[in-house]
Amino acid sequence: MRLLVTGARGFVGQGLLPTLAAAGHTGIATSREGPGLATLQDRLPTGWQAAGRQAVLSGERPSAAPEAVIHLEVMQHVPRPTAADIAAFERVNVGGTQAWLDWATATGVGRFCYLSSIKAVKPAAGEQTEAAPRQPDTPYGRSK
């Protein structure tokens, strides 16, 4: 399957791409612009190519639409967030997700896999499951 993986330079993306490639998947791995984009290209498995998020969102890439998007892009949790951090959570985690959903819709991508964080649910002392109440208690959690 041809995929687009957002946030591919992150912790989950770096582990996921080799697994996807080993299963025969190919595609585009995106990252926010900057020096990390070149680093990403150097680490990609065969059949994958790097692209900046803006290049993809603006229509410069990819040449062939993927069959699915795996959305990992995130601004990470900050223990004591400032007003600027909270604004960035909204811009990246909420606005960025909406931008990718809009892009997927416009390009006819029929599958969108959104991975989030345990911070998106109500804190609990025990094990959490997918059925955990969605009552985040931090600005980061609310943005997820």
Short mmCIF file of C-alpha atoms in Angstrom, two decimals:
data_model
loop_
_atom_site.label_atom_id
_atom_site.label_comp_id
_atom_site.label_asym_id
_atom_site.label_seq_id
_atom_site.Cartn_x
_atom_site.Cartn_y
_atom_site.Cartn_z
CA MET A 1 0.00 0.00 0.00
CA ARG A 2 1.19 3.52 -0.77
CA LEU A 3 1.12 5.60 2.43
CA LEU A 4 1.80 9.11 3.65
CA VAL A 5 3.23 9.25 7.18
CA THR A 6 3.19 12.65 8.88
CA GLY A 7 5.66 13.40 11.66
CA ALA A 8 7.96 10.67 10.36
CA ARG A 9 11.04 12.06 12.14
CA GLY A 10 9.44 11.55 15.55
CA PHE A 11 9.86 8.69 17.99
CA VAL A 12 6.95 6.61 16.68
CA GLY A 13 7.63 7.42 13.03
CA GLN A 14 11.27 6.34 13.20
CA GLY A 15 10.20 2.94 14.48
CA LEU A 16 7.14 2.59 12.26
CA LEU A 17 8.72 3.28 8.85
CA PRO A 18 11.05 0.23 8.83
CA THR A 19 8.14 -1.96 9.93
CA LEU A 20 5.91 -0.61 7.16
CA ALA A 21 8.70 -1.07 4.59
CA ALA A 22 9.32 -4.65 5.74
CA ALA A 23 5.62 -5.34 5.15
CA GLY A 24 5.97 -4.06 1.57
CA HIS A 25 4.49 -0.58 2.02
CA THR A 26 5.99 2.47 0.30
CA GLY A 27 5.25 6.17 0.27
CA ILE A 28 6.02 9.64 1.47
CA ALA A 29 7.39 10.45 4.93
CA THR A 30 6.77 14.05 5.95
CA SER A 31 8.39 16.31 8.46
CA ARG A 32 8.09 19.95 9.31
CA GLU A 33 10.52 22.03 7.27
CA GLY A 34 14.05 22.64 8.45
CA PRO A 35 17.36 20.83 8.76
CA GLY A 36 15.66 17.64 9.94
CA LEU A 37 14.13 17.05 6.52
CA ALA A 38 17.51 16.17 4.96
CA THR A 39 18.26 13.90 7.91
CA LEU A 40 14.94 12.15 7.40
CA GLN A 41 15.73 11.37 3.74
CA ASP A 42 19.04 9.78 4.78
CA ARG A 43 17.27 7.38 7.18
CA LEU A 44 14.32 6.27 5.07
CA PRO A 45 13.87 2.66 4.03
CA THR A 46 13.84 1.68 0.35
CA GLY A 47 10.66 2.77 -1.41
CA TRP A 48 10.14 5.83 0.80
CA GLN A 49 10.88 9.47 0.06
CA ALA A 50 10.95 12.52 2.32
CA ALA A 51 8.86 15.63 1.81
CA GLY A 52 8.26 18.76 3.81
CA ARG A 53 4.73 19.09 5.19
CA GLN A 54 4.13 22.40 3.38
CA ALA A 55 5.26 20.95 0.05
CA VAL A 56 2.68 18.19 0.38
CA LEU A 57 -0.12 20.35 1.77
CA SER A 58 0.38 22.94 -0.98
CA GLY A 59 0.16 20.32 -3.71
CA GLU A 60 3.83 20.21 -4.74
CA ARG A 61 4.01 16.54 -3.64
CA PRO A 62 3.22 13.64 -3.87
CA SER A 63 2.92 12.82 -7.56
CA ALA A 64 0.60 9.88 -6.80
CA ALA A 65 -1.96 10.14 -4.02
CA PRO A 66 -1.45 7.70 -1.18
CA GLU A 67 -4.10 5.16 -0.26
CA ALA A 68 -3.88 6.10 3.41
CA VAL A 69 -2.45 8.69 5.78
CA ILE A 70 -0.87 7.76 9.10
CA HIS A 71 -0.91 10.97 11.10
CA LEU A 72 1.78 11.20 13.79
CA GLU A 73 2.69 14.89 13.59
CA VAL A 74 2.50 16.55 17.01
CA MET A 75 3.79 19.25 19.24
CA GLN A 76 4.78 17.26 22.29
CA HIS A 77 3.68 17.58 25.91
CA VAL A 78 5.32 20.34 27.96
CA PRO A 79 5.22 19.83 31.76
CA ARG A 80 4.49 23.49 32.63
CA PRO A 81 3.15 25.01 29.41
CA THR A 82 3.28 28.73 28.79
CA ALA A 83 0.63 30.64 26.84
CA ALA A 84 2.88 30.28 23.77
CA ASP A 85 3.04 26.49 24.28
CA ILE A 86 -0.75 26.29 24.57
CA ALA A 87 -1.12 28.30 21.35
CA ALA A 88 1.36 25.97 19.64
CA PHE A 89 -0.60 22.89 20.82
CA GLU A 90 -3.67 24.34 19.15
CA ARG A 91 -1.80 25.36 15.98
CA VAL A 92 0.06 22.07 15.48
CA ASN A 93 -2.09 19.42 17.15
CA VAL A 94 -5.53 20.77 16.25
CA GLY A 95 -4.90 23.02 13.23
CA GLY A 96 -2.27 20.69 11.77
CA THR A 97 -4.56 17.68 12.05
CA GLN A 98 -7.36 19.64 10.37
CA ALA A 99 -5.00 20.65 7.55
CA TRP A 100 -4.07 17.00 6.93
CA LEU A 101 -7.73 15.91 7.06
CA ASP A 102 -8.62 18.62 4.54
CA TRP A 103 -5.72 17.57 2.31
CA ALA A 104 -6.72 13.90 2.48
CA THR A 105 -10.31 14.78 1.59
CA ALA A 106 -9.25 17.02 -1.31
CA THR A 107 -6.90 14.40 -2.76
CA GLY A 108 -9.30 11.48 -2.38
CA VAL A 109 -7.42 9.59 0.31
CA GLY A 110 -9.98 7.23 1.80
CA ARG A 111 -8.16 6.16 4.95
CA PHE A 112 -6.81 8.33 7.76
CA CYS A 113 -5.18 6.80 10.82
CA TYR A 114 -4.73 9.29 13.66
CA LEU A 115 -2.46 8.29 16.51
CA SER A 116 -2.76 10.22 19.71
CA SER A 117 -1.51 10.10 23.26
CA ILE A 118 -2.55 8.71 26.61
CA LYS A 119 -2.78 12.35 27.67
CA ALA A 120 -6.00 12.59 25.62
CA VAL A 121 -7.93 10.58 28.21
CA LYS A 122 -8.78 10.98 31.88
CA PRO A 123 -5.79 10.12 34.10
CA ALA A 124 -6.15 6.80 35.93
CA ALA A 125 -4.09 4.85 38.42
CA GLY A 126 -4.48 1.57 36.50
CA GLU A 127 -4.17 0.35 32.95
CA GLN A 128 -5.84 2.46 30.28
CA THR A 129 -7.79 1.09 27.31
CA GLU A 130 -9.35 2.55 24.18
CA ALA A 131 -12.59 2.89 26.16
CA ALA A 132 -11.06 5.30 28.72
CA PRO A 133 -13.09 8.50 29.23
CA ARG A 134 -11.88 11.39 27.09
CA GLN A 135 -11.35 13.89 29.88
CA PRO A 136 -7.81 15.23 29.49
CA ASP A 137 -6.49 17.37 32.31
CA THR A 138 -3.71 19.27 30.53
CA PRO A 139 -3.62 21.77 27.63
CA TYR A 140 -1.62 19.23 25.62
CA GLY A 141 -4.19 16.51 26.32
CA ARG A 142 -7.05 18.77 25.30
CA SER A 143 -5.25 19.50 22.01
CA LYS A 144 -5.09 15.79 21.27
#
